[in-house]
Short mmCIF file of C-alpha atoms and ligand atoms in Angstrom, two decimals:
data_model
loop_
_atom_site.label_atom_id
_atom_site.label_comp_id
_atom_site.label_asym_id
_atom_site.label_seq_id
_atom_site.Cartn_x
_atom_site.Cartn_y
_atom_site.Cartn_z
CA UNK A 1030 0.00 0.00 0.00
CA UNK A 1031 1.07 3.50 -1.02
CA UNK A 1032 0.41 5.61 1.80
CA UNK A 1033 0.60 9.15 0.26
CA UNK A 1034 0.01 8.46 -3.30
CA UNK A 1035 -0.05 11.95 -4.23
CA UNK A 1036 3.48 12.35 -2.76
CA UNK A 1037 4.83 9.43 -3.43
CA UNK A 1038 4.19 9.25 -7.06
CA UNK A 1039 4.96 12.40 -8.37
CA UNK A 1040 6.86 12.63 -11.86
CA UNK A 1041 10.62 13.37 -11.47
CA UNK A 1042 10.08 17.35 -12.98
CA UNK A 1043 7.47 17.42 -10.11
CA UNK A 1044 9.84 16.37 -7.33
CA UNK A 1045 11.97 18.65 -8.74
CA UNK A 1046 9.89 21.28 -9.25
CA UNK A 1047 8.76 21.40 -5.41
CA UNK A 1048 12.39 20.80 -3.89
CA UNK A 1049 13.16 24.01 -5.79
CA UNK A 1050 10.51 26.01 -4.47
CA UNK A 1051 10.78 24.48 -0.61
CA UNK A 1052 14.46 24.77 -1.02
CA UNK A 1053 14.62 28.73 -1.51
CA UNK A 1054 11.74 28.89 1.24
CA UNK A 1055 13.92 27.08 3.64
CA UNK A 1056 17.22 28.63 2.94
CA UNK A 1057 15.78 32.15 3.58
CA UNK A 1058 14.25 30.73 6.58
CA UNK A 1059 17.47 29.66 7.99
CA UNK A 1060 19.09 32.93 7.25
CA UNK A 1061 16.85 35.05 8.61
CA UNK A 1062 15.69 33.20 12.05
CA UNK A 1063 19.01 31.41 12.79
CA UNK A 1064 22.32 33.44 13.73
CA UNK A 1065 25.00 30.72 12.57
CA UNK A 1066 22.97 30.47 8.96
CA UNK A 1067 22.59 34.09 8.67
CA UNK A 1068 26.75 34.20 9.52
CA UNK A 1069 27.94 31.63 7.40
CA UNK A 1070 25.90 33.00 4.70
CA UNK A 1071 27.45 36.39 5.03
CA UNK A 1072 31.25 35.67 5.64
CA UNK A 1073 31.04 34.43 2.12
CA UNK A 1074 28.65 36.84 0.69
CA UNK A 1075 26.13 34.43 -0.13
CA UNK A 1076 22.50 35.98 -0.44
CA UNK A 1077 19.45 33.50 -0.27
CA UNK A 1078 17.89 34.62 -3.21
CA UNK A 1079 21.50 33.61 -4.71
CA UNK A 1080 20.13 29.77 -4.72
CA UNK A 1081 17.75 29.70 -7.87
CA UNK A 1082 18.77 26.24 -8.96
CA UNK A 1083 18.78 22.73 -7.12
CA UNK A 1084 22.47 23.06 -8.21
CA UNK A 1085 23.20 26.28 -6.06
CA UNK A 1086 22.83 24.37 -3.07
CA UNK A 1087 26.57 23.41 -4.17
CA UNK A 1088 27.63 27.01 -2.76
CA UNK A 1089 26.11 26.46 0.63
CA UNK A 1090 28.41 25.45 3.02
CA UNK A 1091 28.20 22.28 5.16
CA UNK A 1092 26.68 21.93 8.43
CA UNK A 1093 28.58 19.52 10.80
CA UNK A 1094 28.01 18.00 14.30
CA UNK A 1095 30.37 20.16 15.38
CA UNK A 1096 28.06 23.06 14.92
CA UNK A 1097 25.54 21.00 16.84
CA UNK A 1098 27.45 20.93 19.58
CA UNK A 1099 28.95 24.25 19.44
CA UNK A 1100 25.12 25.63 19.78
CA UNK A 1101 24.28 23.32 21.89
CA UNK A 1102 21.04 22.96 23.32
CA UNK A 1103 19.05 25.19 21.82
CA UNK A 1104 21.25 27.68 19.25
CA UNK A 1105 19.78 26.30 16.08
CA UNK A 1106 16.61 26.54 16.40
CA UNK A 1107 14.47 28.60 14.57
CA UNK A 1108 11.83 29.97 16.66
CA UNK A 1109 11.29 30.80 20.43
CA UNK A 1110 10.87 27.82 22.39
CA UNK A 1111 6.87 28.36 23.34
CA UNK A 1112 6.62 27.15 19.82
CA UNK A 1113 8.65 24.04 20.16
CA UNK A 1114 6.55 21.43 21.52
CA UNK A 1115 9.59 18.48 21.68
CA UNK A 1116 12.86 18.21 22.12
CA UNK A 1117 14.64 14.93 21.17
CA UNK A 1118 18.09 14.20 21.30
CA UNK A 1119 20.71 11.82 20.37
CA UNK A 1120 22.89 9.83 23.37
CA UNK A 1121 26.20 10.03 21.27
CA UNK A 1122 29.57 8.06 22.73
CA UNK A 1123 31.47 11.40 23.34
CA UNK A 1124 30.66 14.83 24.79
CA UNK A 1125 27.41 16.44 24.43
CA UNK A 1126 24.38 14.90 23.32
CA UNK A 1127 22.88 16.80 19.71
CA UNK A 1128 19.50 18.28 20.09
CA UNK A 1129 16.46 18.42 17.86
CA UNK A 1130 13.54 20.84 18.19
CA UNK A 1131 10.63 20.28 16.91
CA UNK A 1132 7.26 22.69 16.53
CA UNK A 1133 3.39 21.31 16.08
CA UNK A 1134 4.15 21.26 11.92
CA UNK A 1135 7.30 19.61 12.08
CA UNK A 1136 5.46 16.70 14.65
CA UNK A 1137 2.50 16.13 11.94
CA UNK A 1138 5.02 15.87 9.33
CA UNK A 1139 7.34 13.55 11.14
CA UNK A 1140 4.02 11.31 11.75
CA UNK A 1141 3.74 11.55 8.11
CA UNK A 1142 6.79 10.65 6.83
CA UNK A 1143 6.58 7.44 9.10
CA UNK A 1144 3.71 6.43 8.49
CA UNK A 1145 4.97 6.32 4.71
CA UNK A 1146 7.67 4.11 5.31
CA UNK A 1147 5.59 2.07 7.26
CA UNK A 1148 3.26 1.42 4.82
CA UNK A 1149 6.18 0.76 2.39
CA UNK A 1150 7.13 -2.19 4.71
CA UNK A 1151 3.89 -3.73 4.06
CA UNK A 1152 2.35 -2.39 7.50
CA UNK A 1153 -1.76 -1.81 7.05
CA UNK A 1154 -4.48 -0.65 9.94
CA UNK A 1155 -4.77 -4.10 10.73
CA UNK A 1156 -1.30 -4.18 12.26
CA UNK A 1157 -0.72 -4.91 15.95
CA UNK A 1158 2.98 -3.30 15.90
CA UNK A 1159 4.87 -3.60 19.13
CA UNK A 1160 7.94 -1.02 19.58
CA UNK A 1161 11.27 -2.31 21.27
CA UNK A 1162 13.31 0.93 20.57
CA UNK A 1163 13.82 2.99 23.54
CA UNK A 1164 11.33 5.71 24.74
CA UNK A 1165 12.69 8.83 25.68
CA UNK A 1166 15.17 11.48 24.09
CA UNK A 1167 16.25 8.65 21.51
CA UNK A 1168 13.90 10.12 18.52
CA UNK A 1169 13.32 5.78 17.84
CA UNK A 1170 10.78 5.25 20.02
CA UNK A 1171 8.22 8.52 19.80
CA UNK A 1172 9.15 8.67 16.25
CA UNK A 1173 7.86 5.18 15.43
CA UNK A 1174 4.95 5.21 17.65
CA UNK A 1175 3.31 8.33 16.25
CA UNK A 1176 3.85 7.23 12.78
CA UNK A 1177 2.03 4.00 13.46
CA UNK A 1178 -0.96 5.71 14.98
CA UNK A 1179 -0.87 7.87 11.91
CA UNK A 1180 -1.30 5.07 9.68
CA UNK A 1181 -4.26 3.81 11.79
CA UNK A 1182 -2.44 0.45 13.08
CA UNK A 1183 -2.19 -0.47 16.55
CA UNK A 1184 0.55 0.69 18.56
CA UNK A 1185 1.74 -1.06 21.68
CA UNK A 1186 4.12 0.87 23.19
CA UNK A 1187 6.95 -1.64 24.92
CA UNK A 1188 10.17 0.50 24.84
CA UNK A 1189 13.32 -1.23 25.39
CA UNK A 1190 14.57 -3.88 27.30
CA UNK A 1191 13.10 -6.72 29.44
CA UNK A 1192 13.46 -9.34 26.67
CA UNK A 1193 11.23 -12.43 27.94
CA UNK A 1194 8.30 -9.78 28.80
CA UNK A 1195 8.94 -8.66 24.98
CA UNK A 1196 7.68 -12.15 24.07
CA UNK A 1197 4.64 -12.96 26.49
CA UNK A 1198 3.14 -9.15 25.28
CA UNK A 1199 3.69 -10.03 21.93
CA UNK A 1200 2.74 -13.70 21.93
CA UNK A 1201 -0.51 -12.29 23.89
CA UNK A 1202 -1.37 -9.55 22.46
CA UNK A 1203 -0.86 -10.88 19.14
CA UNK A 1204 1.65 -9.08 17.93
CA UNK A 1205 2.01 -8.65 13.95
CA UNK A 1206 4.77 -6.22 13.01
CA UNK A 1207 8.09 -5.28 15.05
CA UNK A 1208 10.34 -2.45 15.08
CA UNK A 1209 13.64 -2.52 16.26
CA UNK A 1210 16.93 -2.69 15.47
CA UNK A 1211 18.43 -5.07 13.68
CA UNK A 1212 20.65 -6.47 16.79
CA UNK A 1213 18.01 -6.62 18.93
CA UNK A 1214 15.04 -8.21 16.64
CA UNK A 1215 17.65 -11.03 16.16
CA UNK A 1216 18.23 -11.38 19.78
CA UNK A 1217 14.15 -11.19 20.47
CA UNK A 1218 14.24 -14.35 17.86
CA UNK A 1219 16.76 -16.29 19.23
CA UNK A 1220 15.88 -16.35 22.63
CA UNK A 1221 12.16 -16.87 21.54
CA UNK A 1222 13.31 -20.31 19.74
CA UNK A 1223 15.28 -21.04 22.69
CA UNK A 1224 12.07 -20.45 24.70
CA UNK A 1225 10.82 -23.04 22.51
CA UNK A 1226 7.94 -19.58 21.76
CA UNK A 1227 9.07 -18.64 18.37
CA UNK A 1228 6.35 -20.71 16.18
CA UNK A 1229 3.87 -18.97 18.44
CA UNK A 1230 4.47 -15.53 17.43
CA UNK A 1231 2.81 -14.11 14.89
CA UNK A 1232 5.08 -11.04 13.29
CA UNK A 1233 5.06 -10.88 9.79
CA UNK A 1234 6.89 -7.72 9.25
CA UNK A 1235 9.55 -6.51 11.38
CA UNK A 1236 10.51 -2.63 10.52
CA UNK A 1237 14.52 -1.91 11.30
CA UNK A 1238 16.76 0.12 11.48
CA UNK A 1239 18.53 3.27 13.66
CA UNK A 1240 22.04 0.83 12.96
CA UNK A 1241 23.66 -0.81 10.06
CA UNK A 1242 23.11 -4.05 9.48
CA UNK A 1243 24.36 -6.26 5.97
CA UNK A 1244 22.09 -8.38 3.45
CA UNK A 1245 22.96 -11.40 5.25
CA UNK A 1246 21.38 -9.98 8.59
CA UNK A 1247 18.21 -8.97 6.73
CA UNK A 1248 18.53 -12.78 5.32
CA UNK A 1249 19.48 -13.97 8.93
CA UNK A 1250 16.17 -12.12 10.14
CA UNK A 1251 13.73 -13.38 7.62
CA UNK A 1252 14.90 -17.35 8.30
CA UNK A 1253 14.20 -16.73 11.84
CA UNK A 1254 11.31 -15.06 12.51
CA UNK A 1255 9.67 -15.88 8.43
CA UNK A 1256 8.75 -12.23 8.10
CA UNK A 1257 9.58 -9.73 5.96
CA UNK A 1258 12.42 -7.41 7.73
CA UNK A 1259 12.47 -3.77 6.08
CA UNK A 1260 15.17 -1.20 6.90
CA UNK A 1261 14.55 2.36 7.62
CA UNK A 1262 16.77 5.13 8.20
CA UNK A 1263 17.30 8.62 10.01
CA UNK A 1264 19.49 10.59 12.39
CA UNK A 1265 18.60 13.14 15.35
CA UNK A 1266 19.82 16.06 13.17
CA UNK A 1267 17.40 16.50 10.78
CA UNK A 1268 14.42 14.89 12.56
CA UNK A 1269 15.23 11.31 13.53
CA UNK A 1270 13.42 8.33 11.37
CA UNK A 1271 11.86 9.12 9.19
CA UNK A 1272 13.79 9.97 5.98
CA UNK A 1273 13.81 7.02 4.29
CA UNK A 1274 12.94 3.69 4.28
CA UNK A 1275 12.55 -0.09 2.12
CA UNK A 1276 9.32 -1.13 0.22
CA UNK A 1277 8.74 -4.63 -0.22
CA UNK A 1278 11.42 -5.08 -3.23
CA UNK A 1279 13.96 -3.99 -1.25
CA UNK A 1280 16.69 -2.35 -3.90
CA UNK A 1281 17.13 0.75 -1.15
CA UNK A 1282 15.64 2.80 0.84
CA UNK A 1283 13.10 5.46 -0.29
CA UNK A 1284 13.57 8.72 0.47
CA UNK A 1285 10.97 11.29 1.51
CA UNK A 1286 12.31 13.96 -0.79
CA UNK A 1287 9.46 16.35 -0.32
CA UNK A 1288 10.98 16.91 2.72
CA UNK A 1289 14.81 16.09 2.38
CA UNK A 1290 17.13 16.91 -0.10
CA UNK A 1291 19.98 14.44 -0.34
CA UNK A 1292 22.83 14.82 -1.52
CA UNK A 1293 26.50 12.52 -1.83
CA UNK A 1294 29.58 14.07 -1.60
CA UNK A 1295 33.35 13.20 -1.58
CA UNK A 1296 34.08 15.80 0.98
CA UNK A 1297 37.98 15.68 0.53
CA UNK A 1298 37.20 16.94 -3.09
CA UNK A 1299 34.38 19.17 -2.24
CA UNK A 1300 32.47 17.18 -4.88
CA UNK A 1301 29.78 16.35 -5.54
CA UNK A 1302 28.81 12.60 -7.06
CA UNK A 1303 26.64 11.40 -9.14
CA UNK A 1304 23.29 8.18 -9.17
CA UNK A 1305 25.21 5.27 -7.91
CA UNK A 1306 28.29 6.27 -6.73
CA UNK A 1307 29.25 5.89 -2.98
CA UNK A 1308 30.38 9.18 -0.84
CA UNK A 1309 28.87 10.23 2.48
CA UNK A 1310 25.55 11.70 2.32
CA UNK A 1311 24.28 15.40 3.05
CA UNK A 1312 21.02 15.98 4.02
CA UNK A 1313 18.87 19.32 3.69
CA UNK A 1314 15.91 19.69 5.84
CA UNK A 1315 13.34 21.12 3.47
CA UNK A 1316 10.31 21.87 5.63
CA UNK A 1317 11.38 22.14 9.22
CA UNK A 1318 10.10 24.71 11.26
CA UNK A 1319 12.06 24.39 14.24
CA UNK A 1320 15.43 23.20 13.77
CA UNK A 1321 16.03 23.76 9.98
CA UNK A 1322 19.36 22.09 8.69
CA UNK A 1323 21.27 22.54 5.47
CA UNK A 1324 24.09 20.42 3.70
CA UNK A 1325 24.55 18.22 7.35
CA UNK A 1326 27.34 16.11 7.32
CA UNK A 1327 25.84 12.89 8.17
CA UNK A 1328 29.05 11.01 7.80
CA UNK A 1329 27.07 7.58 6.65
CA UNK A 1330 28.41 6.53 2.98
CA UNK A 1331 25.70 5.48 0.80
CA UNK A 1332 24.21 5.91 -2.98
CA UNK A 1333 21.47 7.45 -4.75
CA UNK A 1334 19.10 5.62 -7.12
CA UNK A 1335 16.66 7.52 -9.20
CA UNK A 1336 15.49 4.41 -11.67
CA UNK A 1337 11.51 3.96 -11.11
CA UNK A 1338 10.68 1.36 -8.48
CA UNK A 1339 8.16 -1.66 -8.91
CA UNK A 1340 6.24 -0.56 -6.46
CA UNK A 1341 5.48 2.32 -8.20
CA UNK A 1342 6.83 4.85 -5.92
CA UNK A 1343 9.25 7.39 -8.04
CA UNK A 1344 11.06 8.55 -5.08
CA UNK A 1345 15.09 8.31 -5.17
CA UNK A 1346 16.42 5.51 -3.09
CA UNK A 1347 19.36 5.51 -1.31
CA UNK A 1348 21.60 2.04 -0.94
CA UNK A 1349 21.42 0.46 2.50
CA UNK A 1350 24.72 2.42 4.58
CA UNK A 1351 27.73 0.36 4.05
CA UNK A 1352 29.42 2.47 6.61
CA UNK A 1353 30.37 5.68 8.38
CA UNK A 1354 33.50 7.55 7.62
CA UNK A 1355 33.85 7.58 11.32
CA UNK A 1356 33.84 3.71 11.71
CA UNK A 1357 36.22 3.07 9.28
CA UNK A 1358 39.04 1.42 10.70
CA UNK A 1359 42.40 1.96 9.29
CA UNK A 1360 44.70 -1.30 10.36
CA UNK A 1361 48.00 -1.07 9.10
CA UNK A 1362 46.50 0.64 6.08
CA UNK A 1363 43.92 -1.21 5.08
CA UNK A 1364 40.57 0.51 5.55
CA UNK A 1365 37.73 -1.90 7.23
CA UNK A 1366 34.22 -1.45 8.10
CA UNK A 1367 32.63 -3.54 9.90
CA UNK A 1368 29.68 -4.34 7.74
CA UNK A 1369 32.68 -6.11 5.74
CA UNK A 1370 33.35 -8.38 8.78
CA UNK A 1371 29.66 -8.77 9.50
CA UNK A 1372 29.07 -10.01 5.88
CA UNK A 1373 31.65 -13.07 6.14
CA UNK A 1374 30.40 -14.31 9.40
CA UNK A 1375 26.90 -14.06 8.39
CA UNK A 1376 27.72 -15.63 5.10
CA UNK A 1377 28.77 -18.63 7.56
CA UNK A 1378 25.91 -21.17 8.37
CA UNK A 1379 27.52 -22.57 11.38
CA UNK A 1380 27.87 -19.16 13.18
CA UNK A 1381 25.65 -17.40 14.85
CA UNK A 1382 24.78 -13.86 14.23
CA UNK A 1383 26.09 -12.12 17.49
CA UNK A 1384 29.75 -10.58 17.01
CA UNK A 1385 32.48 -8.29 18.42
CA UNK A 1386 35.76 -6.86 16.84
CA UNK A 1387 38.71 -6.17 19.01
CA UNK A 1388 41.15 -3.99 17.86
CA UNK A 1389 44.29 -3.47 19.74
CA UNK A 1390 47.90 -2.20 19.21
CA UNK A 1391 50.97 -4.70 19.91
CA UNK A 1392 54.60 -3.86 21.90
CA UNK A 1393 55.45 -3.39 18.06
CA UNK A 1394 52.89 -0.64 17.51
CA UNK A 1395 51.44 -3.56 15.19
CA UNK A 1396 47.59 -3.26 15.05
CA UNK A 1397 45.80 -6.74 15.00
CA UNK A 1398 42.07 -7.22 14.79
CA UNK A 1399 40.32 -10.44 16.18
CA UNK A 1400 36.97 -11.55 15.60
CA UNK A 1401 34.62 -12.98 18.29
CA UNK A 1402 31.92 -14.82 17.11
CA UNK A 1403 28.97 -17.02 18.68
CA UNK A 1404 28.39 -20.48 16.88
CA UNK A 1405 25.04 -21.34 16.19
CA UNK A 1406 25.21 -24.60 18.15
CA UNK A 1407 27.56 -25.07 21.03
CA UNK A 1408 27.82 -28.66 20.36
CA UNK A 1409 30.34 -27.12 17.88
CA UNK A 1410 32.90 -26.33 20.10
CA UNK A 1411 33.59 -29.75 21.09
CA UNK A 1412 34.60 -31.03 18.49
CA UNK A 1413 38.67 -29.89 18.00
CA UNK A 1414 38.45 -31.15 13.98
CA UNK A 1415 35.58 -29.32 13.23
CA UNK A 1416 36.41 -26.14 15.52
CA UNK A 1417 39.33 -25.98 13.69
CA UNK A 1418 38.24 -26.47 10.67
CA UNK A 1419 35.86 -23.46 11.01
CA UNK A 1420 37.91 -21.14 12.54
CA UNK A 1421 40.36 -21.89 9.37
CA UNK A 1422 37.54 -21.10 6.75
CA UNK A 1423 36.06 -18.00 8.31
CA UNK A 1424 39.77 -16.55 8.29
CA UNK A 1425 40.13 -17.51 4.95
CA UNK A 1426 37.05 -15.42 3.72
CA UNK A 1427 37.62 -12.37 6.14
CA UNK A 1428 41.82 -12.70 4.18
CA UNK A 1429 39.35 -12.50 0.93
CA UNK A 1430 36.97 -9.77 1.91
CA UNK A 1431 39.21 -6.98 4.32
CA UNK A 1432 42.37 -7.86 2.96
CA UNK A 1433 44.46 -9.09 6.19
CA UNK A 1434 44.77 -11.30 8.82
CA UNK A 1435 41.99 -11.34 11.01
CA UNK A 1436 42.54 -13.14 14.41
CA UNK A 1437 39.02 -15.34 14.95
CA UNK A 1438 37.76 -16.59 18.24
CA UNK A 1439 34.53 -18.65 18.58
CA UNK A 1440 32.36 -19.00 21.37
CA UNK A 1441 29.21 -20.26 22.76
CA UNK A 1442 25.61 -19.41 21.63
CA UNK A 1443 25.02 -16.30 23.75
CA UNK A 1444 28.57 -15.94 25.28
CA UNK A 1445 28.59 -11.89 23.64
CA UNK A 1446 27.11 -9.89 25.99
CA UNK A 1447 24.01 -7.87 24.19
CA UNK A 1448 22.52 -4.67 24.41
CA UNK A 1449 19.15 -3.31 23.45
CA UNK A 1450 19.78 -0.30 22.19
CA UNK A 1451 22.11 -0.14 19.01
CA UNK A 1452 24.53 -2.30 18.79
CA UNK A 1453 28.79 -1.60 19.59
CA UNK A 1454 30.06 -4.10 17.46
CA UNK A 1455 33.87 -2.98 17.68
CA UNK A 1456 35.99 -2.57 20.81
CA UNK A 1457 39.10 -0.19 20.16
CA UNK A 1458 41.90 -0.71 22.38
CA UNK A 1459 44.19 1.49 20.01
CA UNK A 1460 42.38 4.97 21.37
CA UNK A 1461 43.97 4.28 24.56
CA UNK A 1462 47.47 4.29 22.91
CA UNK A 1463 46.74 7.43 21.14
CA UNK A 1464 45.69 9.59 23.92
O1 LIG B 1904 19.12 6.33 14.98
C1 LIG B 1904 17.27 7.60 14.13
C2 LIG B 1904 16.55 6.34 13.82
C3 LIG B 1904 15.76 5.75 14.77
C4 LIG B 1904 16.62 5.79 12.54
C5 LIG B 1904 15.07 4.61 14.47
C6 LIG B 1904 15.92 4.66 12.21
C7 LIG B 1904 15.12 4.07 13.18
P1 LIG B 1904 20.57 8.79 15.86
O2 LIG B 1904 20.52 8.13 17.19
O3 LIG B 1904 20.84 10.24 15.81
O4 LIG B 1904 19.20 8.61 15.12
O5 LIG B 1904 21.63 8.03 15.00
C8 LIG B 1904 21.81 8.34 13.65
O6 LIG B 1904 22.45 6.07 13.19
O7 LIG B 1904 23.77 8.74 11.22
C9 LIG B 1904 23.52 6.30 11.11
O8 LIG B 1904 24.92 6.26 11.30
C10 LIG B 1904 22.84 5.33 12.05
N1 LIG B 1904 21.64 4.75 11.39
C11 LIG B 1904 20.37 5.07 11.54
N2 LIG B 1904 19.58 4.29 10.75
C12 LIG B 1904 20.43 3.47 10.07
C13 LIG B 1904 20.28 2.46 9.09
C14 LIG B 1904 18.60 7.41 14.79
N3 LIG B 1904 19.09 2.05 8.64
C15 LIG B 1904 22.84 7.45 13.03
N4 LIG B 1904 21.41 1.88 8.61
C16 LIG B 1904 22.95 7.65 11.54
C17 LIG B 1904 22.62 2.25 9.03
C18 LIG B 1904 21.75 3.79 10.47
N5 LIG B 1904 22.82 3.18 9.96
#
């Protein structure tokens, strides 16, 4: 089901057409009701009604985290705060937390865009559709919940955590359609199964996203729980979920460019690319009335699509994230990301789907990387022949796929501790070295 037809369907000159128009609306906007827009702007003698083309957005400069932080809590926003009905805001590892404000408008539209990608993953007013992301400043949980009461469905509102009282609501209460992330809806399924619970459930779609996750996790997902796992995608800076999401074909994510402008940059170049190739994404904000954002950095490397879908939607999509410029690891030169890792293990019937990757720095200033992975049955691990003989093939394929020698340690079924928020997949001991 197409949730916004009229939206969702326009002709590419039509998409075009309105970005234009919303686009010189939002950059005079910005200018004139926040101080660091209206500063950048003039250091380099840009005027607003400078941007008549989708191309002038090229002469706009970026907008980073750091700026974020720098105006930290409420320095962005556009209007006085007795018009800002929410705030949201993202934990973040280091420092500050980045805020998000939003007004009445921007809440309706946030429902909207939700409910959209919702609807894209197959969800209908007949779905019971439990939420395991975190309620609270995380913009997951609200963001989800109001888009499913948008699209008429039935909302129960779990949060995170508490994984066995995750099952017995959604055995009871029926349960059709689950959104969390990726990590955690494969951690719901395994310890359903081991409850010997899993056949009782009855979730047919489960909506994901908020972290990375591979093709073979999507795969991993759909064996388990026989449902159809969709991804969506979004970030605290320009509104949370929300801005795009998978239909049922799955060949990306489709963005709601009525009210986000993507672009895909190679940032050391100042360029940027074209449909299809990879860079790190920006994203403009095109109808936010409280926190308006243009060009932000999001530092996630994906691809743009603009070929017509099968669904019908003519939306661009964007290509699932194959990684962050920030989570790159560079180990003795050689540039990993961890959805590279996560692909060979995955790819590996006998393991499981739960992971970790130590990095650390030798007394030679050598860095190594190890893998620890679960197997998928612990009967596994005792047998030396065949222990061995595993640990020798998935080093063999990671040699293949990153390019060195990657250390690989198995482990029981359930022996990596897990979270249930998103996921920390790598552990860097080499930080501690640097400092
Ligand atoms: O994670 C917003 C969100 C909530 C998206 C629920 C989807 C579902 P932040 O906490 O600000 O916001 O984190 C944003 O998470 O820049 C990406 O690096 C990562 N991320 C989010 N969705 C995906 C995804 C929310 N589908 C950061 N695939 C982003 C890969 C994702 N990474």
């Amino acid at each position: 089901m197409i949730y916004d037809e009229r939206a969702e369907k326009m002709s590419r000159a039509e998409i075009a057409e309105l970005q234009l128009a919303k686009l010189k609306k939002i950059v005079a906007y910005a200018y004139e009701n926040v101080p660091m827009y209206k500063k950048r702007f003039d250091e380099i003698g840009l005027k607003p009604d400078q941007i008549r083309t989708l191309k002038d957005i090229e002469n706009i400069p970026y907008t980073t985290k750091d700026d974020l932080r720098n105006n930290y809590p409420y320095g962005l926003f556009a209007v006085p705060m007795n018009q800002i009905v929410r705030v949201h805001a993202s934990s973040g590892t280091t420092g500050k937390p980045i805020v998000g404000g939003y007004t009445k408008y921007d809440l309706e539209n946030w429902a909207t865009c939700i409910a959209r990608i919702l609807a894209a993953g197959r969800a209908t007013p007949d779905d019971i559709i439990q939420v395991s992301f975190g309620y609270g400043l995380f913009t997951g949980g609200f963001g989800l919940h109001y888009g499913i009461e948008k699209l008429g469905a039935t909302v129960v509102p779990m949060s995170s955590g508490n994984t066995e009282r995750q099952l017995m609501i959604m055995k009871d209460f029926g349960v059709t359609g689950l959104v969390a992330t990726p990590s955690y809806a494969i951690y719901l399924a395994e310890t359903a199964k081991k409850l010997g619970i899993l056949d009782q459930l009855k979730v047919k779609n489960c909506f994901i996203g908020a972290e990375a996750s591979t093709k073979e996790m999507h795969e991993a997902l759909q064996r388990l729980w026989g449902a159809l796992p969709t991804e969506n995608y979004g970030l605290t800076e320009v509104g949370g979920p929300g801005v795009s999401g998978e239909c049922e074909y799955k060949c990306g994510m489709h963005i709601n460019e009525d009210f986000f402008y993507p672009e895909i940059v190679n940032v050391d170049q100042n360029k940027v690319l074209g449909e299809g190739e990879y860079g790190e994404m920006l994203i403009t904000t095109l109808d936010k009335q409280g926190m308006p954002i243009l060009r932000y950095r999001t530092k996630d490397i994906t691809a743009l699509d603009y070929s017509p879908c099968k669904c019908g939607r003519t939306t661009a999509r964007m290509a699932r994230i194959i990684g962050r410029t920030d989570d790159m690891m560079v180990i003795r030169g050689v540039n990993v990301f961890p959805s590279q890792i996560e692909s060979v293990i995955l790819g590996i019937p006998e393991l499981g789907t739960n992971y970790e990757i130590v990095v650390e720095r030798d007394a030679n200033f050598m860095d190594t990387i190890e893998v620890h992975v679960e197997v998928g049955d612990s009967s596994l691990l005792t047998n030396y022949a065949n222990l061995e003989n595993l640990v020798a093939r998935t080093k063999a394929k990671l040699r293949t796929v990153v390019q060195l020698d990657v250390k690989v340690k198995l482990v029981e079924p359930f022996g990596i501790k897990r979270g249930e928020g998103k996921v920390k997949r790598v552990i860097d001991k080499r930080k501690v070295y640097d400092k």
